[in-house]
Coordinates of C-alpha atoms and ligand atoms in Angstrom, one line a residue:
M18 CA -16.7 -22.0 31.0
S19 CA -17.0 -25.5 32.4
N20 CA -16.9 -23.9 35.9
V21 CA -20.0 -21.9 34.9
L22 CA -21.6 -25.1 33.8
K23 CA -20.7 -26.9 37.0
G24 CA -22.1 -24.0 39.0
T25 CA -25.4 -24.1 37.1
I26 CA -25.6 -27.8 37.6
A27 CA -25.0 -27.4 41.4
R28 CA -27.5 -24.6 41.7
Y29 CA -30.3 -26.4 40.0
G30 CA -29.5 -29.7 41.8
I31 CA -29.1 -31.8 38.7
R32 CA -28.6 -35.5 39.4
P33 CA -24.9 -36.9 39.1
D34 CA -25.6 -39.2 36.1
T35 CA -27.4 -36.4 34.2
R36 CA -24.6 -34.1 35.2
S37 CA -22.0 -36.3 33.6
V38 CA -24.0 -36.5 30.4
L39 CA -24.3 -32.7 30.3
L40 CA -20.6 -32.1 31.0
R41 CA -19.7 -34.5 28.2
A42 CA -22.2 -32.9 25.8
F43 CA -20.7 -29.5 26.7
A44 CA -17.1 -30.7 26.0
L45 CA -18.3 -32.2 22.7
L46 CA -19.9 -28.8 21.8
V47 CA -16.7 -27.0 22.5
C48 CA -14.6 -29.4 20.4
V49 CA -17.1 -29.2 17.5
S50 CA -17.2 -25.4 17.6
I51 CA -13.4 -25.2 17.6
W52 CA -13.4 -27.6 14.6
I53 CA -16.1 -25.7 12.7
L54 CA -15.0 -22.2 13.5
P55 CA -11.6 -21.8 11.7
A56 CA -8.7 -20.0 13.3
G57 CA -9.3 -16.3 13.0
A58 CA -13.0 -16.5 12.4
Q59 CA -14.8 -13.7 14.0
P60 CA -18.4 -12.4 14.3
A61 CA -19.4 -10.5 11.3
P62 CA -19.7 -6.7 11.3
A63 CA -23.3 -5.3 11.0
K64 CA -22.3 -3.0 8.0
S65 CA -20.1 -2.9 5.0
A66 CA -17.7 0.0 4.4
V67 CA -15.7 1.4 1.5
A68 CA -13.2 4.2 1.6
T69 CA -11.4 5.3 -1.6
A70 CA -9.7 8.3 -3.1
H71 CA -12.6 9.1 -5.5
P72 CA -16.4 9.2 -5.1
L73 CA -17.0 7.2 -8.3
A74 CA -14.6 4.4 -7.1
T75 CA -16.5 4.3 -3.8
R76 CA -19.7 4.0 -5.7
A77 CA -18.3 1.2 -7.9
G78 CA -17.5 -0.7 -4.7
E79 CA -20.9 0.0 -3.2
E80 CA -22.6 -1.1 -6.5
I81 CA -20.8 -4.4 -6.5
L82 CA -21.5 -5.1 -2.8
A83 CA -25.2 -4.4 -3.4
A84 CA -25.2 -6.8 -6.4
G85 CA -24.1 -9.6 -4.0
G86 CA -20.4 -9.3 -4.4
N87 CA -18.0 -9.7 -1.5
A88 CA -15.1 -7.4 -0.5
F89 CA -12.9 -9.1 -3.1
D90 CA -15.3 -8.4 -5.9
A91 CA -15.6 -4.8 -4.6
A92 CA -11.8 -4.6 -4.6
V93 CA -11.8 -5.5 -8.3
A94 CA -14.5 -2.9 -9.1
I95 CA -12.7 -0.2 -7.1
S96 CA -9.2 -0.9 -8.5
A97 CA -10.6 -0.8 -12.1
A98 CA -12.7 2.3 -11.4
L99 CA -9.6 4.1 -10.0
A100 CA -7.8 3.3 -13.2
V101 CA -10.4 5.5 -15.0
V102 CA -11.2 8.2 -12.5
E103 CA -7.8 8.7 -10.9
P104 CA -5.6 7.9 -14.0
Y105 CA -2.6 9.8 -12.6
A106 CA -2.3 7.5 -9.6
S107 CA -2.8 3.9 -10.6
G108 CA -4.2 1.8 -13.5
L109 CA -3.9 -1.2 -15.8
G110 CA -0.4 0.0 -16.8
G111 CA 0.8 -0.3 -13.2
G112 CA 0.7 -2.7 -10.2
G113 CA 0.0 -2.9 -6.5
F114 CA -0.5 -5.0 -3.4
W115 CA -3.9 -6.3 -2.2
L116 CA -3.9 -7.5 1.4
L117 CA -6.9 -9.8 2.0
H118 CA -8.6 -11.3 5.0
E119 CA -11.1 -14.1 4.2
A120 CA -13.7 -14.2 7.0
D121 CA -14.7 -17.9 6.5
S122 CA -11.3 -19.3 6.8
G123 CA -9.5 -16.6 8.7
R124 CA -6.9 -16.8 5.9
Q125 CA -4.9 -13.7 5.2
I126 CA -2.9 -13.3 2.1
V127 CA -1.1 -10.7 0.0
V128 CA -1.7 -10.6 -3.7
D129 CA 1.5 -9.2 -5.1
G130 CA 0.7 -7.6 -8.5
R131 CA 3.9 -5.6 -8.5
E132 CA 5.5 -4.8 -11.9
V133 CA 8.6 -6.7 -13.1
A134 CA 11.6 -5.6 -15.1
P135 CA 11.4 -6.7 -18.7
A136 CA 13.7 -9.5 -19.9
A137 CA 16.0 -7.1 -21.8
A138 CA 16.5 -4.9 -18.7
T139 CA 20.1 -4.7 -17.4
R140 CA 21.6 -3.5 -14.1
D141 CA 23.2 -0.4 -15.7
M142 CA 20.6 0.4 -18.3
Y143 CA 20.0 3.9 -17.0
L144 CA 23.8 4.8 -16.8
D145 CA 25.9 6.5 -19.4
A146 CA 29.2 5.3 -20.7
R147 CA 30.9 6.9 -17.7
G148 CA 28.6 5.1 -15.2
N149 CA 26.6 8.3 -14.4
P150 CA 22.8 8.2 -14.3
R151 CA 21.1 9.6 -17.4
P152 CA 18.6 12.3 -16.2
G153 CA 14.9 11.7 -16.6
I154 CA 15.3 8.3 -18.2
T155 CA 13.8 6.3 -15.3
M156 CA 10.8 8.7 -15.3
D157 CA 9.5 9.5 -18.8
G158 CA 8.5 7.3 -21.7
P159 CA 8.3 3.5 -22.1
L160 CA 11.8 2.7 -21.1
A161 CA 10.8 3.7 -17.5
A162 CA 8.0 1.1 -17.4
G163 CA 7.9 -2.3 -15.8
I164 CA 5.6 -5.0 -17.0
P165 CA 2.2 -4.2 -15.4
G166 CA 0.7 -6.5 -12.7
E167 CA -2.7 -4.9 -12.0
P168 CA -4.7 -6.6 -14.7
A169 CA -3.4 -10.0 -13.6
A170 CA -4.2 -9.2 -10.0
L171 CA -7.8 -8.2 -10.8
V172 CA -8.3 -11.5 -12.7
H173 CA -6.8 -13.4 -9.8
L174 CA -8.8 -11.7 -7.2
A175 CA -12.1 -12.3 -9.1
K176 CA -11.3 -15.9 -9.9
R177 CA -9.8 -17.1 -6.7
Y178 CA -11.7 -15.0 -4.1
G179 CA -14.7 -13.3 -5.7
R180 CA -18.3 -14.4 -5.9
L181 CA -19.2 -12.5 -9.1
P182 CA -17.9 -12.9 -12.6
L183 CA -15.0 -10.6 -13.5
A184 CA -17.1 -9.0 -16.2
T185 CA -19.7 -7.9 -13.6
S186 CA -17.0 -6.4 -11.3
L187 CA -15.4 -4.6 -14.2
A188 CA -18.7 -3.2 -15.5
P189 CA -18.7 0.1 -13.5
A190 CA -15.2 1.0 -14.7
I191 CA -16.1 0.1 -18.3
R192 CA -19.2 2.4 -18.0
Y193 CA -17.1 5.3 -16.6
A194 CA -14.6 5.0 -19.4
D195 CA -17.2 4.6 -22.1
E196 CA -19.6 7.3 -21.0
G197 CA -16.8 9.7 -19.9
I198 CA -15.8 11.3 -16.7
E199 CA -15.3 14.9 -15.6
I200 CA -11.6 16.0 -15.5
S201 CA -11.0 16.4 -11.8
R202 CA -8.8 18.9 -10.0
G203 CA -6.3 16.1 -9.4
I204 CA -6.1 15.2 -13.1
G205 CA -5.7 18.9 -14.0
M206 CA -2.9 19.3 -11.5
G207 CA -1.1 16.1 -12.7
L208 CA -1.3 17.3 -16.3
K209 CA 0.4 20.5 -15.3
F210 CA 3.3 18.6 -13.8
R211 CA 3.6 16.1 -16.6
A212 CA 2.7 18.1 -19.7
E213 CA 6.2 18.3 -21.1
A214 CA 6.9 14.6 -20.9
A215 CA 3.3 13.8 -22.1
R216 CA 3.6 15.8 -25.3
K217 CA 6.1 13.1 -26.5
S218 CA 3.3 10.5 -26.4
P219 CA 0.8 11.2 -29.2
A220 CA -1.8 8.9 -27.7
F221 CA -1.5 10.6 -24.3
A222 CA -1.5 14.1 -25.8
A223 CA -4.6 13.4 -27.9
L224 CA -6.5 12.4 -24.8
Y225 CA -5.2 14.9 -22.3
L226 CA -3.5 17.7 -24.1
P227 CA -5.8 18.7 -27.0
G228 CA -4.1 21.5 -29.0
G229 CA -1.0 20.9 -26.9
E230 CA -2.5 22.3 -23.7
P231 CA -3.6 20.4 -20.6
R232 CA -7.3 19.8 -20.2
Q233 CA -8.9 21.9 -17.6
A234 CA -10.8 20.6 -14.7
G235 CA -14.6 20.3 -15.4
A236 CA -14.4 19.1 -19.0
T237 CA -15.9 15.6 -19.7
V238 CA -13.7 13.1 -21.5
R239 CA -14.5 9.7 -22.9
F240 CA -11.8 7.0 -22.7
R241 CA -12.9 4.7 -25.5
D242 CA -9.6 2.8 -25.9
L243 CA -9.4 2.2 -22.2
A244 CA -13.0 1.0 -22.2
R245 CA -12.1 -1.5 -25.0
T246 CA -9.0 -2.7 -23.1
L247 CA -11.2 -3.2 -20.0
Q248 CA -13.8 -5.1 -22.1
R249 CA -11.1 -7.4 -23.5
L250 CA -10.0 -8.1 -19.9
A251 CA -13.6 -8.7 -18.9
A252 CA -14.2 -11.1 -21.8
D253 CA -10.8 -13.0 -21.9
G254 CA -9.4 -12.7 -18.4
H255 CA -5.6 -12.7 -18.1
D256 CA -5.1 -13.4 -21.8
G257 CA -7.3 -10.4 -22.7
F258 CA -4.4 -8.1 -21.5
Y259 CA -1.3 -10.2 -21.6
R260 CA -1.8 -12.0 -25.0
G261 CA -3.7 -11.2 -28.2
D262 CA -4.6 -7.8 -29.6
V263 CA -4.1 -5.7 -26.4
A264 CA -0.6 -7.2 -25.8
R265 CA 0.3 -6.6 -29.5
R266 CA -0.7 -3.0 -29.3
L267 CA 1.1 -2.5 -26.0
V268 CA 4.4 -3.9 -27.3
A269 CA 4.2 -2.2 -30.7
G270 CA 3.7 1.2 -28.9
V271 CA 6.5 0.6 -26.4
Q272 CA 9.0 -0.5 -29.0
A273 CA 8.2 2.2 -31.5
A274 CA 9.0 4.8 -28.8
G275 CA 12.3 3.2 -27.7
G276 CA 11.1 0.8 -25.0
I277 CA 12.2 -2.8 -24.6
W278 CA 9.1 -4.8 -23.8
T279 CA 8.3 -8.0 -25.7
R280 CA 5.2 -10.1 -26.1
D281 CA 7.0 -12.8 -24.1
D282 CA 7.5 -10.4 -21.2
L283 CA 3.7 -9.8 -21.1
A284 CA 2.9 -13.5 -21.5
A285 CA 5.2 -14.4 -18.7
Y286 CA 3.7 -12.1 -16.1
K287 CA 2.3 -13.8 -13.0
V288 CA 0.9 -12.6 -9.7
I289 CA 2.4 -14.1 -6.6
E290 CA 0.5 -14.9 -3.4
R291 CA 2.6 -14.1 -0.3
E292 CA 2.3 -14.7 3.4
P293 CA 1.8 -11.3 5.2
I294 CA 4.3 -10.1 7.9
R295 CA 2.8 -10.0 11.4
V296 CA 4.2 -8.0 14.2
Q297 CA 2.8 -7.6 17.7
Y298 CA 2.7 -4.2 19.3
R299 CA 1.0 -3.2 22.5
G300 CA -1.6 -6.1 22.4
A301 CA -2.3 -5.5 18.7
T302 CA -1.3 -7.5 15.7
L303 CA -0.2 -5.6 12.6
V304 CA -0.7 -7.5 9.4
M305 CA 1.5 -6.1 6.6
V306 CA 3.0 -6.7 3.2
P307 CA 6.4 -8.4 2.8
P308 CA 9.0 -7.8 0.2
P309 CA 9.1 -6.8 -2.6
S310 CA 7.4 -4.1 -0.6
S311 CA 9.5 -2.7 2.2
G312 CA 6.3 -1.6 4.1
G313 CA 6.0 -4.6 6.5
V314 CA 9.7 -4.9 7.4
V315 CA 10.2 -1.1 7.9
L316 CA 7.0 -0.8 10.0
G317 CA 7.9 -3.9 12.1
D318 CA 11.5 -2.8 12.5
T319 CA 10.3 0.7 13.7
L320 CA 7.7 -0.7 16.1
N321 CA 10.2 -3.2 17.6
I322 CA 12.6 -0.3 18.4
L323 CA 9.8 1.7 19.9
R324 CA 8.2 -1.1 22.0
A325 CA 10.8 -0.8 24.8
Y326 CA 9.9 2.8 25.5
D327 CA 6.9 3.8 27.6
L328 CA 5.9 6.4 25.0
A329 CA 2.7 7.4 26.7
S330 CA 4.5 8.6 29.8
L331 CA 7.1 10.6 27.9
P332 CA 6.8 14.3 27.0
S333 CA 5.6 14.6 23.4
V334 CA 8.9 16.0 22.1
E335 CA 10.7 12.9 23.3
R336 CA 8.0 10.7 21.8
K337 CA 8.4 12.3 18.4
H338 CA 12.2 12.3 18.7
L339 CA 12.2 8.6 19.4
T340 CA 9.8 7.9 16.5
I341 CA 12.1 9.8 14.2
E342 CA 15.2 7.9 15.4
A343 CA 13.4 4.6 15.0
L344 CA 12.4 5.5 11.4
R345 CA 15.9 6.6 10.6
R346 CA 17.3 3.2 11.5
A347 CA 14.5 1.2 9.9
Y348 CA 14.7 3.1 6.6
R349 CA 18.5 2.5 6.7
D350 CA 17.8 -1.2 6.8
R351 CA 15.4 -0.7 3.8
A352 CA 18.2 0.9 1.8
M353 CA 20.8 -1.7 2.8
Y354 CA 19.0 -5.0 2.6
L355 CA 15.6 -5.1 0.9
G356 CA 14.7 -6.2 -2.7
D357 CA 12.8 -8.9 -4.5
P358 CA 12.9 -12.2 -2.5
A359 CA 13.2 -14.2 -5.7
F360 CA 16.6 -12.5 -6.3
V361 CA 18.1 -11.6 -3.0
S362 CA 18.4 -13.3 0.3
M363 CA 17.3 -10.9 3.0
P364 CA 17.9 -11.1 6.8
I365 CA 14.2 -10.5 7.5
E366 CA 14.0 -12.7 10.6
R367 CA 16.9 -10.9 12.1
L368 CA 15.6 -7.4 11.1
L369 CA 12.3 -8.2 12.9
S370 CA 13.8 -9.9 15.9
P371 CA 13.6 -8.3 19.4
W372 CA 17.4 -8.7 19.8
Y373 CA 18.1 -6.7 16.6
A374 CA 15.8 -3.9 17.9
D375 CA 17.7 -4.0 21.3
G376 CA 20.9 -3.4 19.3
Q377 CA 19.4 -0.6 17.3
R378 CA 18.2 1.1 20.5
T379 CA 21.7 1.2 22.0
S380 CA 22.7 4.0 19.6
I381 CA 19.6 6.1 20.4
R382 CA 20.0 9.0 22.8
L383 CA 17.1 10.8 24.3
D384 CA 18.9 14.2 24.2
R385 CA 20.4 14.1 20.7
A386 CA 19.6 13.1 17.1
T387 CA 22.0 10.6 15.5
P388 CA 23.3 12.0 12.2
S389 CA 22.5 9.4 9.5
D390 CA 26.2 9.6 8.4
N391 CA 27.1 8.2 11.8
L392 CA 25.2 5.0 11.1
P393 CA 27.1 2.4 9.1
G394 CA 25.5 2.4 5.6
I395 CA 25.6 4.1 2.2
A396 CA 26.0 7.8 1.6
P397 CA 24.2 9.4 -1.3
D398 CA 26.2 10.8 -4.3
T399 CA 23.8 13.8 -4.6
G400 CA 20.7 15.2 -3.2
G401 CA 9.4 14.2 -7.3
G402 CA 6.2 14.1 -7.0
T403 CA 4.4 11.0 -6.0
N404 CA 1.3 9.2 -7.0
T405 CA -0.3 6.1 -5.9
T406 CA -3.7 5.3 -4.4
H407 CA -5.2 3.3 -1.6
F408 CA -8.6 1.9 -0.8
S409 CA -10.0 0.0 2.2
V410 CA -13.1 -2.3 2.1
L411 CA -15.0 -4.4 4.7
D412 CA -18.1 -6.5 3.8
K413 CA -20.8 -7.7 6.1
A414 CA -19.3 -11.2 6.2
G415 CA -16.1 -9.7 7.7
N416 CA -14.0 -10.1 4.5
R417 CA -11.5 -7.2 4.2
V418 CA -9.2 -5.8 1.6
A419 CA -6.6 -3.1 1.9
G420 CA -5.3 -2.3 -1.6
T421 CA -2.5 0.1 -2.5
L422 CA -2.0 0.5 -6.2
S423 CA 0.4 2.6 -8.2
I424 CA 1.9 3.7 -11.5
N425 CA 4.5 5.6 -9.4
T426 CA 4.8 9.3 -10.0
W427 CA 2.0 11.6 -11.5
F428 CA 0.7 9.8 -14.6
G429 CA 3.6 7.3 -14.4
A430 CA 5.7 7.4 -17.5
A431 CA 3.2 9.8 -19.1
F432 CA 3.0 7.4 -22.1
I433 CA 0.1 5.6 -23.7
P434 CA 0.8 2.9 -26.3
P435 CA -1.6 3.8 -29.2
G436 CA -4.9 2.1 -29.3
T437 CA -4.8 0.8 -25.6
G438 CA -5.7 3.8 -23.4
V439 CA -3.3 2.3 -20.9
I440 CA -1.0 4.8 -19.1
L441 CA 2.3 3.1 -18.4
N442 CA 4.0 3.1 -15.0
N443 CA 7.5 4.5 -14.3
E444 CA 8.2 2.0 -11.5
M445 CA 11.6 1.2 -12.9
D446 CA 12.6 4.3 -10.9
D447 CA 11.9 2.3 -7.8
F448 CA 15.0 0.1 -8.5
S449 CA 18.3 1.3 -7.2
I450 CA 19.9 2.3 -10.6
K451 CA 23.3 2.8 -8.9
T452 CA 24.3 2.4 -5.2
G453 CA 24.3 5.9 -3.7
T454 CA 22.1 7.4 -6.3
P455 CA 18.7 8.4 -4.8
N456 CA 15.5 7.7 -6.7
G457 CA 12.6 10.0 -7.3
F458 CA 11.6 9.7 -3.6
E459 CA 15.3 10.3 -2.6
L460 CA 15.5 6.7 -1.4
L461 CA 18.8 5.0 -1.5
G462 CA 19.4 1.3 -2.3
T463 CA 22.2 -1.3 -2.9
A464 CA 22.7 -4.3 -5.1
A465 CA 19.7 -5.9 -3.2
N466 CA 17.4 -3.6 -5.2
A467 CA 19.5 -3.4 -8.4
I468 CA 17.8 -4.0 -11.8
A469 CA 17.7 -7.6 -13.2
P470 CA 15.4 -9.2 -15.8
G471 CA 12.1 -10.4 -14.3
K472 CA 12.9 -8.8 -10.9
R473 CA 10.2 -6.8 -8.9
M474 CA 11.4 -3.3 -7.9
L475 CA 11.3 -2.5 -4.1
S476 CA 8.1 -0.7 -3.1
S477 CA 7.0 1.3 0.0
M478 CA 3.3 0.5 -0.5
S479 CA 1.9 -0.6 2.9
P480 CA -1.7 -1.7 2.9
T481 CA -2.2 -2.8 6.6
F482 CA -4.6 -4.4 9.0
I483 CA -4.4 -3.8 12.7
E484 CA -6.2 -6.4 14.8
S485 CA -6.6 -5.9 18.6
P486 CA -9.2 -6.6 21.3
R487 CA -10.6 -3.1 20.4
G488 CA -11.3 -4.2 16.8
V489 CA -9.9 -4.0 13.4
A490 CA -8.5 -1.1 11.3
I491 CA -7.9 -1.3 7.6
L492 CA -5.6 1.4 6.3
G493 CA -3.1 2.6 3.8
T494 CA -2.1 5.7 1.8
P495 CA -0.2 6.9 -1.3
G496 CA 2.9 9.0 -0.7
G497 CA 6.0 7.2 -2.1
S498 CA 8.7 6.8 0.6
R499 CA 6.5 8.5 3.1
I500 CA 3.8 5.9 3.0
I501 CA 5.4 3.8 5.7
S502 CA 5.8 6.6 8.3
M503 CA 2.2 7.8 7.6
V504 CA 0.9 4.3 8.2
L505 CA 3.1 4.0 11.3
L506 CA 1.8 7.3 12.8
S507 CA -1.9 6.4 12.1
A508 CA -1.5 2.9 13.4
M509 CA 0.1 4.1 16.7
A510 CA -2.7 6.7 17.0
W511 CA -5.4 4.0 16.6
M512 CA -3.7 2.0 19.3
D513 CA -3.9 5.1 21.4
G514 CA -7.6 5.2 20.9
V515 CA -8.3 7.7 18.1
D516 CA -11.0 7.0 15.5
A517 CA -11.0 6.6 11.7
E518 CA -11.5 10.3 11.1
Q519 CA -8.5 11.3 13.2
M520 CA -6.3 8.6 11.7
A521 CA -6.9 10.0 8.2
S522 CA -6.5 13.6 9.2
L523 CA -3.5 13.3 11.6
K524 CA -0.7 15.8 11.0
R525 CA 2.4 13.9 9.7
Y526 CA 6.1 13.9 9.9
H527 CA 8.7 11.7 8.3
H528 CA 12.4 10.7 8.3
Q529 CA 13.8 8.2 5.8
Y530 CA 17.6 8.0 6.8
Y531 CA 18.6 10.1 3.8
P532 CA 18.2 12.9 3.3
D533 CA 18.9 13.5 6.9
V534 CA 15.9 15.8 7.5
V535 CA 12.6 15.6 9.3
A536 CA 9.9 16.5 6.7
Y537 CA 6.7 17.7 8.4
E538 CA 3.3 19.2 7.7
E539 CA 2.2 22.4 9.3
G540 CA 0.7 21.5 12.6
A541 CA 2.6 18.3 13.1
F542 CA 4.8 19.9 15.8
T543 CA 4.0 22.6 18.3
A544 CA 6.5 25.5 18.7
D545 CA 7.9 23.8 21.8
E546 CA 8.3 20.5 20.0
K547 CA 10.1 22.2 17.1
A548 CA 12.5 23.9 19.5
G549 CA 13.1 20.6 21.4
L550 CA 13.7 18.7 18.2
E551 CA 16.1 21.3 16.8
A552 CA 17.9 21.5 20.1
R553 CA 18.6 17.8 19.7
G554 CA 20.1 18.4 16.3
H555 CA 17.2 17.5 14.0
K556 CA 16.9 19.4 10.8
L557 CA 13.2 20.2 10.3
E558 CA 11.9 20.9 6.8
L559 CA 8.3 22.1 6.2
S560 CA 7.0 19.9 3.4
Q561 CA 6.1 21.3 0.0
R562 CA 4.9 17.9 -1.1
S563 CA 1.5 16.5 -0.4
F564 CA 1.5 14.2 2.6
G565 CA -0.7 11.3 1.5
N566 CA -4.4 10.5 1.0
M567 CA -5.2 7.9 3.6
Q568 CA -8.3 5.7 3.4
V569 CA -9.4 4.0 6.6
V570 CA -12.1 1.6 7.7
T571 CA -12.5 0.6 11.3
W572 CA -14.7 -2.0 13.0
D573 CA -15.1 -1.8 16.8
R574 CA -15.6 -5.3 18.0
E575 CA -17.3 -4.3 21.3
T576 CA -19.9 -1.9 20.0
G577 CA -20.1 -3.4 16.5
R578 CA -19.7 0.1 15.0
V579 CA -18.2 0.3 11.5
D580 CA -16.6 3.6 10.5
A581 CA -14.8 4.9 7.5
A582 CA -12.8 8.0 6.7
S583 CA -11.1 9.5 3.7
D584 CA -8.2 11.8 4.1
P585 CA -9.3 15.5 4.1
R586 CA -6.2 16.2 2.0
G587 CA -7.8 14.4 -1.0
G588 CA -11.1 14.3 -2.7
G589 CA -12.1 10.8 -1.6
E590 CA -15.4 9.5 -0.3
V591 CA -16.6 6.8 2.0
T592 CA -19.7 4.8 2.4
V593 CA -20.9 2.8 5.4
Y594 CA -24.2 0.9 5.1
Ligands
LIG4 N1 6.0 3.5 -6.6 C1 6.0 3.7 -5.2 C2 6.2 2.5 -4.4 O1 5.9 1.5 -4.8 O2 6.8 2.7 -3.3

C-alpha cells in the first residue's frame, strides 16, 4: 500500500517535505484502522438470511430482525418457535449448542446449553442386577431425561448478546403456542413412532393422542401450558423456568412418574461459554463446537487425515473410499476418548495434531477397507430414530448464529410433566451406559462418556462456520451420529465451489466405526462407485433412516451475494432480504 502511495507522490511531483507529512499521515491512518477494526471484523453483508426447518420459525426470525433485533435475538426467537412448531425435535425440555460470531468484535463463542445428568444419576443406573442394560429405559419416560439447558441458553443469548428484551424475542413463540398451530406431517409421523411410550404420559396423551390415537396432520392445536411456561420465562428470565412454579411442576411431574430430578438440579443449571475449535483445511477455517459435542474434534480429525491426499485428482471411488476410512478412524476416537471436559481429560490437542493424522493415515490402503475390528478399540456387545433441529442466521451487520438443538429422538422421552407443556428430552441415552453397549444411534463409548451426576452427555451436534477467501458458510443439520459426516460432506463440497442449495441437497453417506457399514442414500454412489467400494471390502447399506435436514446460509465476500437453502428432505423455509 505504501508503495502505491509513494508511486502517487512521485507521479504528481509532490514536494519532499509534504511527502514526508503524507507518508506519516498514511502510517497513522493504518495504525488507527488496525486499532479500531478489531481482529476478524469484516465488511457487512447487504442482506440478512434465515434458514430453519419450519416456515413459522423462519418467520419468527424475520419478524425479530425486522423489529431491530440482531442475529442473536433472531436465534432466540427461532429456537423458541421451533419448540412450538417442531416439538418432536427440540424444545424447552432439551438443549443444544449455539455457535456465535459477533461482527463488531470478531469474537466467536459457543453457548453450550447441553443437558446435564441429575445429581442422583449413577454410572450403572440403566443396568440390571446382572449388569445388563434394561431395555427402553434410556429412551422413554422421565428417567431418560437430563436437566434441560435450552431455556437457560435463550436467556443468556438475549441478555449477553441480544439488542431486544427477551420477552420481545419470545413473543412469536408465545403467540404460536397460544393461538395454536397446525399439526404438521412431521408431528404426525413422530406421533406414530412414539404413541406407545406417549400413552404413559397423561399430559402428553391429552395433547397429542386424544382418545388414545395420534392426532392427524392438518388439525389445529393450542398449546396453552407451553404458552404459559414461555410467558414465565419471558417475565422472569432464568428463574422463570429453573425456580418457582414451573420448576415445581416439572419436578413434581418427573418424580411422580419415577424420575429422579430435584428442584436443586434445576436451580443449579448453568450454560457454559466455550472457545470454538478451529481447523484449517484447503485455505478455509472451519469454526466448530468442542466437547461435550464430538462434532468439532471428529470433523477436525477427519479433515486432518484427508488433507494429505490430492482428492480432486483422484477417481471419485477413491475419494469416497478415503473419506469413509477417515471417518472410521475419527469416529473411533470419538468412542474412545470423548466426554464432558469437566469430568474427563481428553487428548484433544493430540487428536487434532498433524502428526496424529500422519499416524492414522499409515493404516489406510487405497485398495482395501480396514475392518473396524482391526483398529485398536472397543467392540460392541450387540448390534432409532433421530430428532434434532438446526437453523442458520446472518444479519446485515455480519453477526451470525449456527444453532443445533435437540431433545434427542422423536419427541424425546415422550413425557410432559403436567401443567408445563414441556416435552422432556431423552438425552441420557447419549451417555455410554456400559462400555461396548451401543446407544440409540449405535454409537459406542467408554468411561470417558459414562454417566456421572452433573455431567454433560457427549453429543454429535455440529453447528459450523466455514470462513475462506470465497466467503462464509453457516451450516448444520439434525441426524444423530450422522450429523458429523453430513456436515463434513457439505463443508468439503462448499470448498469445492458448490452453492447453498447444493450443500443442502447433497446425497450423503456415512461411516461411524461401528457398525462397520457404509450407510448411504440412494444416489450417493454411482453403480461404478458401489462396485469399487464393495471390491475394497466395504459393506454398503442403503439407509432406511432419514439423512438429515440441513439449513445453510452463505455469504460470498467477492460478490456480496447472500444465499440460504433448506434441505429438500425437510419442510423448512428460508428468507433472504
Ligand atoms: N442427541 C443427539 C446428539 O446430541 O448427538
